[in-house]
Coordinates of C-alpha atoms in Angstrom, one line a residue:
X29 CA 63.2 62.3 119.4
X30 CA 63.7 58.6 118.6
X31 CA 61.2 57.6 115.9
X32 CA 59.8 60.7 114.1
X33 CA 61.3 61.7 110.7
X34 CA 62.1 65.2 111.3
X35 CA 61.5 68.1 108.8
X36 CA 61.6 65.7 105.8
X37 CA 59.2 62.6 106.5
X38 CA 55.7 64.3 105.9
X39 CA 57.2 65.8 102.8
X40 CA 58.3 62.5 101.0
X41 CA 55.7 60.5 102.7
X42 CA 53.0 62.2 100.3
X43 CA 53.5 60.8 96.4
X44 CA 54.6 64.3 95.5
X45 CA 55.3 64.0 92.0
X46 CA 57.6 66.7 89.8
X47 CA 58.8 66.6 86.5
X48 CA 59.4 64.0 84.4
X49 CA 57.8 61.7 86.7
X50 CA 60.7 61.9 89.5
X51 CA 58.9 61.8 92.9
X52 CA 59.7 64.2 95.7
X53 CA 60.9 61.1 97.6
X54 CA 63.2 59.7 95.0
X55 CA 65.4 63.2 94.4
X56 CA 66.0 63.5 98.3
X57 CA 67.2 60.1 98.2
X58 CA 70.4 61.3 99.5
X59 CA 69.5 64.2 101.5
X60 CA 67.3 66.9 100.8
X61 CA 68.0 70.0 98.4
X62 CA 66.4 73.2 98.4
X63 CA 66.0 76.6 97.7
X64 CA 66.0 78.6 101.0
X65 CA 64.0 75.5 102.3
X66 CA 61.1 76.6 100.3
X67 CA 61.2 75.3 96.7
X68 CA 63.3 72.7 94.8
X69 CA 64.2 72.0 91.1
X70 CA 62.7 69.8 89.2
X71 CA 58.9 70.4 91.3
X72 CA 57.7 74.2 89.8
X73 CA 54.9 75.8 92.2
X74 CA 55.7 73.5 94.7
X75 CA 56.6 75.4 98.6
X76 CA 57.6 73.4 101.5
X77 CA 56.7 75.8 104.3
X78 CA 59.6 75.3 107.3
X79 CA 61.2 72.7 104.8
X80 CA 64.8 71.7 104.9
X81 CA 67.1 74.1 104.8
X82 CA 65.0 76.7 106.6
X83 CA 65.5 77.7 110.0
X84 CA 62.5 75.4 111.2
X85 CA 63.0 73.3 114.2
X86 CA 65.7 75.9 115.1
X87 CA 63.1 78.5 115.7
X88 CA 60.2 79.7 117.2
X89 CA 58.1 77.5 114.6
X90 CA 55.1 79.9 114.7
X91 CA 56.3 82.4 113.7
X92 CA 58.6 81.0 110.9
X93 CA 55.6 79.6 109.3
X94 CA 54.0 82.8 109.7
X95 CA 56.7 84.2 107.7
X96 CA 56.7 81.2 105.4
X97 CA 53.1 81.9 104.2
X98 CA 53.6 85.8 103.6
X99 CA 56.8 85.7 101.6
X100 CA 54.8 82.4 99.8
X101 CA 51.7 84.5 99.1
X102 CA 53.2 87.7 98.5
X103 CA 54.8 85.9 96.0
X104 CA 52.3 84.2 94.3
X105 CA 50.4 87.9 94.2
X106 CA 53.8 89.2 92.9
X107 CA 53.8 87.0 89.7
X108 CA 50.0 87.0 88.9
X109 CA 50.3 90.9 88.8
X110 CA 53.2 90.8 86.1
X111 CA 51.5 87.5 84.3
X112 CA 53.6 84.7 85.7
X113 CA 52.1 81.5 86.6
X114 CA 55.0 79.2 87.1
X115 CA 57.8 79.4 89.5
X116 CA 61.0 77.0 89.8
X117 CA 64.6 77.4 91.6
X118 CA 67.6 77.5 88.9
X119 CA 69.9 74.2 89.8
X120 CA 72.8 77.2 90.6
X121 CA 70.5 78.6 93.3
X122 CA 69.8 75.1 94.6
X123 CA 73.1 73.7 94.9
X124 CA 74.2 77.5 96.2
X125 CA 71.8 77.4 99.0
X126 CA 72.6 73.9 100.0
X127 CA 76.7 75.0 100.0
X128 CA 75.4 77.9 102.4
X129 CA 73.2 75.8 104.5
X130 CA 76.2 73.2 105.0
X131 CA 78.5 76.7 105.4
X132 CA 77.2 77.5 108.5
X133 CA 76.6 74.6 110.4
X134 CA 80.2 73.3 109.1
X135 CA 81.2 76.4 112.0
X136 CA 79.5 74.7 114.4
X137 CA 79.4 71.4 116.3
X138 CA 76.2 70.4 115.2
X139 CA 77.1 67.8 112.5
X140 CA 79.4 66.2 115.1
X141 CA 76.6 65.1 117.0
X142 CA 74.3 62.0 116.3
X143 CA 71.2 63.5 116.9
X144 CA 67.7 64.1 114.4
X145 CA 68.8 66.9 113.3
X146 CA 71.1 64.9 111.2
X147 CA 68.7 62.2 110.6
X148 CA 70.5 60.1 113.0
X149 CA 67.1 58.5 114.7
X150 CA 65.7 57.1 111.6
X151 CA 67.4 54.2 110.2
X152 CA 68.5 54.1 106.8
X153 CA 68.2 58.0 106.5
X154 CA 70.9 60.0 104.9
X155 CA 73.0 62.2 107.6
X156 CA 72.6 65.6 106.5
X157 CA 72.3 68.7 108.5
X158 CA 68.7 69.9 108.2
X159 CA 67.6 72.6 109.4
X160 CA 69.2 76.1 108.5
X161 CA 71.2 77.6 111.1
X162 CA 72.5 80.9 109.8
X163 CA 70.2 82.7 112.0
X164 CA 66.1 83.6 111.8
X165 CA 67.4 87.7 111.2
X166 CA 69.8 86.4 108.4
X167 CA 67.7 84.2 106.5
X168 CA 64.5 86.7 106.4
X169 CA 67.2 89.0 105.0
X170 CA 68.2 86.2 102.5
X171 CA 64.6 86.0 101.7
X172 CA 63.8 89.5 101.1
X173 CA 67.0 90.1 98.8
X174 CA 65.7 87.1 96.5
X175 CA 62.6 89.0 96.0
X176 CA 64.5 92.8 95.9
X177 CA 67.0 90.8 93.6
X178 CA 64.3 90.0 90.7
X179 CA 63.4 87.0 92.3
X180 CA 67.1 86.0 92.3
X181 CA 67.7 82.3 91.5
X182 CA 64.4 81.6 90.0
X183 CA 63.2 80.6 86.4
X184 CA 59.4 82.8 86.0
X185 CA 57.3 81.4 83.2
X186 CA 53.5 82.2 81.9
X187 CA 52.1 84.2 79.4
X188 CA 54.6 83.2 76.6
X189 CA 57.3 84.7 78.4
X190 CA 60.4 83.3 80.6
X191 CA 62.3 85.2 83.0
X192 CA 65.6 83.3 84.2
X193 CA 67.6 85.2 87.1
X194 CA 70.6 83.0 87.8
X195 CA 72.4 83.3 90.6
X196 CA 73.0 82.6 94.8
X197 CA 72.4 84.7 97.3
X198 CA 74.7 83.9 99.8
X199 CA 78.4 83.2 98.3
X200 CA 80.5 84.6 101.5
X201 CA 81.1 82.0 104.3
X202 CA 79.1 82.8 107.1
X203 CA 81.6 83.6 109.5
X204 CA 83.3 86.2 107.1
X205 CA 80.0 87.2 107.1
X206 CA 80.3 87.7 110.8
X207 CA 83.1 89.4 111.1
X208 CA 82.7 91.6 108.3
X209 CA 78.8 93.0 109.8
X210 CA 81.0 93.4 112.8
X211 CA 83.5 95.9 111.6
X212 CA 81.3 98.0 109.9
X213 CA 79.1 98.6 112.7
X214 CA 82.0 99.2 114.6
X215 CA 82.4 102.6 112.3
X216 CA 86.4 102.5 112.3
X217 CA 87.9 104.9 109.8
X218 CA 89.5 103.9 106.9
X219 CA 93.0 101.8 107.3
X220 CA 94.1 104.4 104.0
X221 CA 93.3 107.6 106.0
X222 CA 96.0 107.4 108.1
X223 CA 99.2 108.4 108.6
X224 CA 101.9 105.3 108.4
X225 CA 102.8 105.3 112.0
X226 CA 98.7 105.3 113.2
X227 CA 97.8 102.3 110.5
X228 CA 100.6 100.6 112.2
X229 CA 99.4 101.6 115.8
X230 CA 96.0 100.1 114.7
X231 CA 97.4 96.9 113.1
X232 CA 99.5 96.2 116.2
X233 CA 96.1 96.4 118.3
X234 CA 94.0 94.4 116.2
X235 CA 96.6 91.7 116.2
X236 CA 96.7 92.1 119.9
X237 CA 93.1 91.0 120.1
X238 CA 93.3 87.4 118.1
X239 CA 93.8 84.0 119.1
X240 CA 97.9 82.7 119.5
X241 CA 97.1 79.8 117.0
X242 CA 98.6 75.9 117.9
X243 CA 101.5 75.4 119.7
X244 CA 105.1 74.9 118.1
X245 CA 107.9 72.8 119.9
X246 CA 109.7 76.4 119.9
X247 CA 109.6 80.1 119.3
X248 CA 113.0 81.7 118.8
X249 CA 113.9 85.6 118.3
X250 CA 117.1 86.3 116.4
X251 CA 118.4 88.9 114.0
X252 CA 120.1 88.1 110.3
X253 CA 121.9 90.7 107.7
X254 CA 119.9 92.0 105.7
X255 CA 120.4 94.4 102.3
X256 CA 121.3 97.1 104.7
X257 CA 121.7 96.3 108.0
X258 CA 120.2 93.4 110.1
X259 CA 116.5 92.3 110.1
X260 CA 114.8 90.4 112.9
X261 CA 113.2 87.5 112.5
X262 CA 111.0 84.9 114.9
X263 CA 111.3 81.2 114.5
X264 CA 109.2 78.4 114.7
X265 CA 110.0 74.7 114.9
X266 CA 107.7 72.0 115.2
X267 CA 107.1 69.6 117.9
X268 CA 108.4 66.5 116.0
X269 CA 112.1 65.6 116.4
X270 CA 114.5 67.1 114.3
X271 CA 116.3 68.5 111.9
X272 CA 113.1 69.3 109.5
X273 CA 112.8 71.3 106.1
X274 CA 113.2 75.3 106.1
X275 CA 110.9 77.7 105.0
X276 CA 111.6 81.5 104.7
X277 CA 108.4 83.4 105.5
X278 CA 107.6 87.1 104.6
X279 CA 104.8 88.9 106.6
X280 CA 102.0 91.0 104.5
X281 CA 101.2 94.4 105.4
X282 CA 101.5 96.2 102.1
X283 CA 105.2 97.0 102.7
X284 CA 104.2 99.7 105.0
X285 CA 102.9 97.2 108.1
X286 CA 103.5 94.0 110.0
X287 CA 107.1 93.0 111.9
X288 CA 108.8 89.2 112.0
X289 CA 106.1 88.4 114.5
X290 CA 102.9 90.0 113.0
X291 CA 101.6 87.1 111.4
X292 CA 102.3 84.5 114.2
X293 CA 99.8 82.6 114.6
X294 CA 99.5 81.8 110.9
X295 CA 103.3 80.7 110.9
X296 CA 102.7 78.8 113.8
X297 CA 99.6 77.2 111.7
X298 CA 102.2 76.5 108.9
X299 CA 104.9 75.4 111.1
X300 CA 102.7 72.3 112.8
X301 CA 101.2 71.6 109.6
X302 CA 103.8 71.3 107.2
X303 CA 106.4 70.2 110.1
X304 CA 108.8 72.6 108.9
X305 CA 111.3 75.3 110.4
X306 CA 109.5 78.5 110.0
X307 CA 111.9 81.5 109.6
X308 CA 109.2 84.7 109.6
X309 CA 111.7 87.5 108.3
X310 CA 110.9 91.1 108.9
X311 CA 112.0 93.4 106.1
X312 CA 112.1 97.2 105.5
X313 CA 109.1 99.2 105.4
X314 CA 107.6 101.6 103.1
X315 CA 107.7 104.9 103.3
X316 CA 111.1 105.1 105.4
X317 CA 112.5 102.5 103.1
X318 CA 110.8 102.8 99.6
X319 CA 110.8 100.5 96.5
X320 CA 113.2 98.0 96.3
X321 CA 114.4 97.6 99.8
X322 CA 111.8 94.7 100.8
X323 CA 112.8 92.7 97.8
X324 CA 116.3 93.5 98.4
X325 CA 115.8 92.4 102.0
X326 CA 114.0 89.3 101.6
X327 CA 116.3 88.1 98.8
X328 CA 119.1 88.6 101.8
X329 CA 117.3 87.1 104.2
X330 CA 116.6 83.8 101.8
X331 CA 120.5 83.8 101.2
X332 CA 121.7 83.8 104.7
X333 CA 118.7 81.2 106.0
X334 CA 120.0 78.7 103.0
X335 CA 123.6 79.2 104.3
X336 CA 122.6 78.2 107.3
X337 CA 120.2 75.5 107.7
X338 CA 121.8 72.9 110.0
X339 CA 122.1 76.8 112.8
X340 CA 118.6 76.7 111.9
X341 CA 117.6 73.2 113.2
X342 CA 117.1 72.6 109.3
X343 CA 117.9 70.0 106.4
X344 CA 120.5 71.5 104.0
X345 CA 118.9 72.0 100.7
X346 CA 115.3 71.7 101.7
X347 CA 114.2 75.1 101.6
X348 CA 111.1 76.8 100.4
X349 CA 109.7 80.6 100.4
X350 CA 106.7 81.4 101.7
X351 CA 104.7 84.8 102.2
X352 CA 101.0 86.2 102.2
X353 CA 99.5 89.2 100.4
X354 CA 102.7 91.7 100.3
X355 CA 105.1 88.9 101.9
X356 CA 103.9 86.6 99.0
X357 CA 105.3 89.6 96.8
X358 CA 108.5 89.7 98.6
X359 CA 108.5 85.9 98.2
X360 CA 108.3 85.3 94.8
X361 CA 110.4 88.0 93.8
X362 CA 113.3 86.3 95.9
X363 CA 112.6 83.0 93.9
X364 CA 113.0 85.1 91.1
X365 CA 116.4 86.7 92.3
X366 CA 117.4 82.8 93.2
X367 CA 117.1 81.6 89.8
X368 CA 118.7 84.4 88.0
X369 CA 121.7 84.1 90.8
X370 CA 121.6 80.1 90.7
X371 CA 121.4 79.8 94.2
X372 CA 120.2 79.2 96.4
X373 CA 118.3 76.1 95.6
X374 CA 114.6 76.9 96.4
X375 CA 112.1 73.5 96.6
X376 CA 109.4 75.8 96.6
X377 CA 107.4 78.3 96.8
X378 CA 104.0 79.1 98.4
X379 CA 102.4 82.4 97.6
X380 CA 99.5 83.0 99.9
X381 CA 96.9 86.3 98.5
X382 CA 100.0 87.5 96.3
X383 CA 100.5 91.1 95.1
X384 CA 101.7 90.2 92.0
X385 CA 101.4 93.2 89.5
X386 CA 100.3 96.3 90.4
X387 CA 97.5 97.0 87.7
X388 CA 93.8 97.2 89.1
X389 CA 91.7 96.8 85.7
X390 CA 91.4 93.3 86.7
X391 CA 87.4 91.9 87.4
X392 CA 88.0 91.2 91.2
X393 CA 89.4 95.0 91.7
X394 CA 86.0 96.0 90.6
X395 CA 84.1 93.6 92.8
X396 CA 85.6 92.8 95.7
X397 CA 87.2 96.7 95.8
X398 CA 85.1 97.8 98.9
X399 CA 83.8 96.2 101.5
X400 CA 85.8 93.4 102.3
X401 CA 88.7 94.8 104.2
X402 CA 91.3 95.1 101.7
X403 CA 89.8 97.5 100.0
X404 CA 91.1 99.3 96.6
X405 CA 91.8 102.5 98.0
X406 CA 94.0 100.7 100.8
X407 CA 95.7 99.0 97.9
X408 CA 96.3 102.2 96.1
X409 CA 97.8 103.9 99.5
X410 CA 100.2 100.8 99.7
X411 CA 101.7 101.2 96.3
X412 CA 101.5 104.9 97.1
X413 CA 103.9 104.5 99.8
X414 CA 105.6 101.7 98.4
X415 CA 106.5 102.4 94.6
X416 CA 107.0 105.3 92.7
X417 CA 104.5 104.7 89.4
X418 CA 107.8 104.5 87.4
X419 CA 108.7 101.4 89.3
X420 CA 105.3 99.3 89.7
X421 CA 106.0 97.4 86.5
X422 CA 109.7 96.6 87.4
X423 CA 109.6 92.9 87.9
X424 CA 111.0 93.2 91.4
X425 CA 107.7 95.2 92.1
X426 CA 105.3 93.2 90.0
X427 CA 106.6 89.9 89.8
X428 CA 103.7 89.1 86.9
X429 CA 105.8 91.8 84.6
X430 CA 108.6 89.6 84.2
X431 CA 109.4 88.0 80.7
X432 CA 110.9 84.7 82.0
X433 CA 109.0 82.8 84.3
X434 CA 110.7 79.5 83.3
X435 CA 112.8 77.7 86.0
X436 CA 111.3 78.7 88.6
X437 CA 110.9 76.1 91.9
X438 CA 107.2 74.6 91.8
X439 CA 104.7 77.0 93.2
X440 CA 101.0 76.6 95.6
X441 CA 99.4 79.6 94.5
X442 CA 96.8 80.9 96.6
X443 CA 93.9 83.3 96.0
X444 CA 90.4 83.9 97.9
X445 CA 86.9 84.9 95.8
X446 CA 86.4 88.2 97.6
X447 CA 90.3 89.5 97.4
X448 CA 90.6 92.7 95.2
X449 CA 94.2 90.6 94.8
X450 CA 92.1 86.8 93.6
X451 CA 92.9 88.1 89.8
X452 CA 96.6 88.6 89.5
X453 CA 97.1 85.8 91.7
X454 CA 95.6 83.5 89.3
X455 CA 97.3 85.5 86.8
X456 CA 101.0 84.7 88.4
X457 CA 99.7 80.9 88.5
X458 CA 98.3 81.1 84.6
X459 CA 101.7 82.6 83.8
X460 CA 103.7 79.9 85.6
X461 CA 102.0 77.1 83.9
X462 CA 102.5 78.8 80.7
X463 CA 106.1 79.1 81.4
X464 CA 106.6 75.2 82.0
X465 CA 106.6 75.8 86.1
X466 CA 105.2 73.0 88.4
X467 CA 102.4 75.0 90.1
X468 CA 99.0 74.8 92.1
X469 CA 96.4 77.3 91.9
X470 CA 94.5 77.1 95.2
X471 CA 91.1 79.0 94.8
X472 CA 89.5 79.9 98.8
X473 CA 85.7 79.8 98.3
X474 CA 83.4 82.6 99.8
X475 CA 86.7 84.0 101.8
X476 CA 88.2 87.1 101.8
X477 CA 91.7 88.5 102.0
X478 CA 92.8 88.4 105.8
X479 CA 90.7 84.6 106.3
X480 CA 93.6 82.5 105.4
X481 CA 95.6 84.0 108.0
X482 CA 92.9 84.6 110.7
X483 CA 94.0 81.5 113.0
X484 CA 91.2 80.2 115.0
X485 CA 89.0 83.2 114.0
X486 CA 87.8 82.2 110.5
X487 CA 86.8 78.9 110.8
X488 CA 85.8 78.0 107.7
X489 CA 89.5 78.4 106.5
X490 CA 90.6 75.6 108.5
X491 CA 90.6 72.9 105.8
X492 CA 92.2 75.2 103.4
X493 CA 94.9 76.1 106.0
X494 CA 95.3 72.6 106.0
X495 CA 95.5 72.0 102.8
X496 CA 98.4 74.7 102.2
X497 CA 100.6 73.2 105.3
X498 CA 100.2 69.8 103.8
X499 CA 101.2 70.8 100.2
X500 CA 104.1 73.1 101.7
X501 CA 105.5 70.3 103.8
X502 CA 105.2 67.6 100.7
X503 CA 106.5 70.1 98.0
X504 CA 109.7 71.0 100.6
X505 CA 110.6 67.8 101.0
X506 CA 110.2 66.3 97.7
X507 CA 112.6 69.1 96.4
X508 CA 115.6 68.3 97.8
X509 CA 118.7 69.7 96.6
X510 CA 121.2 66.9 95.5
X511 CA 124.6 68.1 96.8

């Protein structure tokens, strides 16, 4: 493969022309775009069979062509029986396919390498990933759904009438994707119809089953007072020399699961990242200890970890709260309790899938309520055992709910498109701005709830992992108390 233009020279090499007199060859200038490698914007009733962004080279090519030419003229059939005579790909499908193509081979090594399937052996050619690599099963599927979909992401035309179905087909990142196929063919019951004790049983063993996440310079296991009575906590400090910022992490688990050490590899994500002190606090648990125990814990917890930062290996006055899904709850309402208490001084605070009210009218409650692991019937048997329905618009429950969100240490709030939770979230953040509060809303494209925290296993969180350890270690250390 040294001289050949792979899957798009024999396309641009003909004086394809579309509309408005752009040529084939001038709108791939920078890398071809297509819809599911078989049509592009701007050229209607034009199909590339085994185009770009198809599985081509990467399968059996014969039979991908055969299946090229049937869903091509069962098409064309399709629209002459209901009058069409014009087909074209909507600029959202386009782009949307070419985010999924990149999607999946961003999971793999394959744009590391210099080879043709980037382009790399012509000169001069853009380096793009070509072909798709999603899977041949996956992308019939994608195929078929278009078509079962109303011909999903395609403008129809002919006959005096338009038909205009907007949309993308594939929005979740692949390996969600993945893992999500995964568990339901696994047929496990439902998290929500257990007891307490056996969802904790099965949390412990799915956590036994993931990877340990990067190394830390070193893990300590300790115990601090809590509201009533000590809570354990695990440490984590970073490989770099000493003494670094302090963060106080809370777990998630819907106040019924999770320990100090349930979301380790995560904190030890966050540790290396933001080169911080990680203090992962565990807290009492719903239904032994009900509504407000974990806020009065982890407002205890944040008190005694800012009384003793230099015992900690930490900077006095750089100290930040931290927390995902339920955690993120128990974190911001201790940031809450901090500014009403004026002290201690929190630098800031990074909120991570937060449970922040407890209402589930919102939009993502209704689409992202089954199917993606946090489900809304789990979220209902959380607040069940959590909160009496008398309580879940106290502020310490719902941190949304309270009046004054003014003074408040600056805030990374982040939320992921298929989270029953990605409304309130960007609710809390909305309501922060509003209130004068420094804050970040961090939005995590095609993931769901548990990806941010899925270490090694959700790849296509990495650079947003990344980009929460970064902003954590910068906001930490620009907020400084000033003794």
């Amino acid at each position: 493969a040294t001289g050949f233009d792979a899957m798009t020279g024999a396309l641009v090499s003909v004086d394809i022309e579309g509309r408005d007199g752009v040529t084939l060859k001038q709108k791939w200038a920078d890398g071809p775009t297509t819809y599911l490698g078989l049509t592009s914007v701007g050229f209607p009733n034009l199909f590339t069979v085994t185009g770009p962004g198809s599985p081509s080279v990467l399968s059996n090519m014969m039979v991908s062509i055969e299946q090229h030419v049937d869903w091509i003229t069962d098409t064309l059939v399709d629209l002459r029986e209901q009058g069409y005579a014009v087909i074209e790909p909507t600029q959202t499908a386009e782009s949307g396919w070419v985010q999924h193509v990149n999607d999946c081979a961003d999971i793999t090594l394959y744009p590391t390498a210099n080879s043709w399937y980037m382009g790399a052996n012509v000169p001069g050619k853009p380096r793009v990933f070509l072909p798709y690599v999603g899977g041949v099963d996956g992308y019939r599927q994608a195929c078929d759904e278009v078509v079962e979909a109303g011909y999903l992401g395609f403008e129809l035309r002919g006959d005096g009438k338009v038909q205009r179905n907007d949309g993308v087909i594939r929005r979740l990142q692949p390996d969600v994707a993945m893992v999500l196929e995964m568990m339901a063919e696994m047929e496990l019951p439902p998290m929500d119809s257990m007891s307490a004790e056996e969802a904790r049983a099965f949390s412990e063993a799915t956590n036994a089953q993931r990877p340990p996440g990067p190394d830390v310079g070193e893990i300590v296991d300790g115990t601090l007072p809590g509201a009533d009575g000590d809570l354990r906590y695990r440490l984590y400090r970073p490989p770099t020399p000493g003494p670094h910022p302090v963060v106080a992490y809370f777990h998630g688990g819907g106040w019924v699961l999770g320990s100090h050490d349930s979301d380790d590899p995560f904190c030890r994500d966050l540790c290396v990242r933001a080169d911080a002190v990680i203090v992962s606090v565990d807290y009492r648990h719903a239904p032994e200890a009900r509504f407000p125990a974990a806020a009065e814990d982890g407002f205890a917890a944040l008190q005694w970890i800012a009384e003793h930062p230099q015992e900690l290996g930490g900077i006095p006055g750089a100290l930040a709260v931290a927390g995902w899904s339920a955690g993120a709850n128990v974190a911001a309402v201790a940031a809450q309790k901090a500014r009403d208490a004026a002290a201690p001084h929190i630098s800031a605070q990074v909120l991570v899938n937060p449970v922040t009210d407890s209402d589930f009218s919102r939009p993502s409650y209704e689409e992202n309520g089954e199917g993606y692991m946090l489900t809304r019937d789990l979220m209902a048997w959380f607040w069940d055992h959590y909160a009496d329905p008398a309580d879940r618009t106290d502020p310490r429950a719902a941190p949304l709910r309270n009046p004054d969100l003014s003074g408040l240490p600056p805030a990374l709030v982040v939320t992921c498109e298929f989270d029953p939770l990605r409304d309130e979230g960007q609710a809390y953040a909305e309501a922060l701005d509003a209130a004068g509060v420094q804050v970040r809303h961090l939005p995590g494209r095609g993931l769901i709830h548990t990806s941010i925290t899925a270490v090694d296993m959700i790849i296509s969180a990495t650079d947003l992992r990344a980009e929460i350890g970064s902003e954590l270690g910068r906001m930490v250390r620009e907020g400084v108390a000033v003794s």
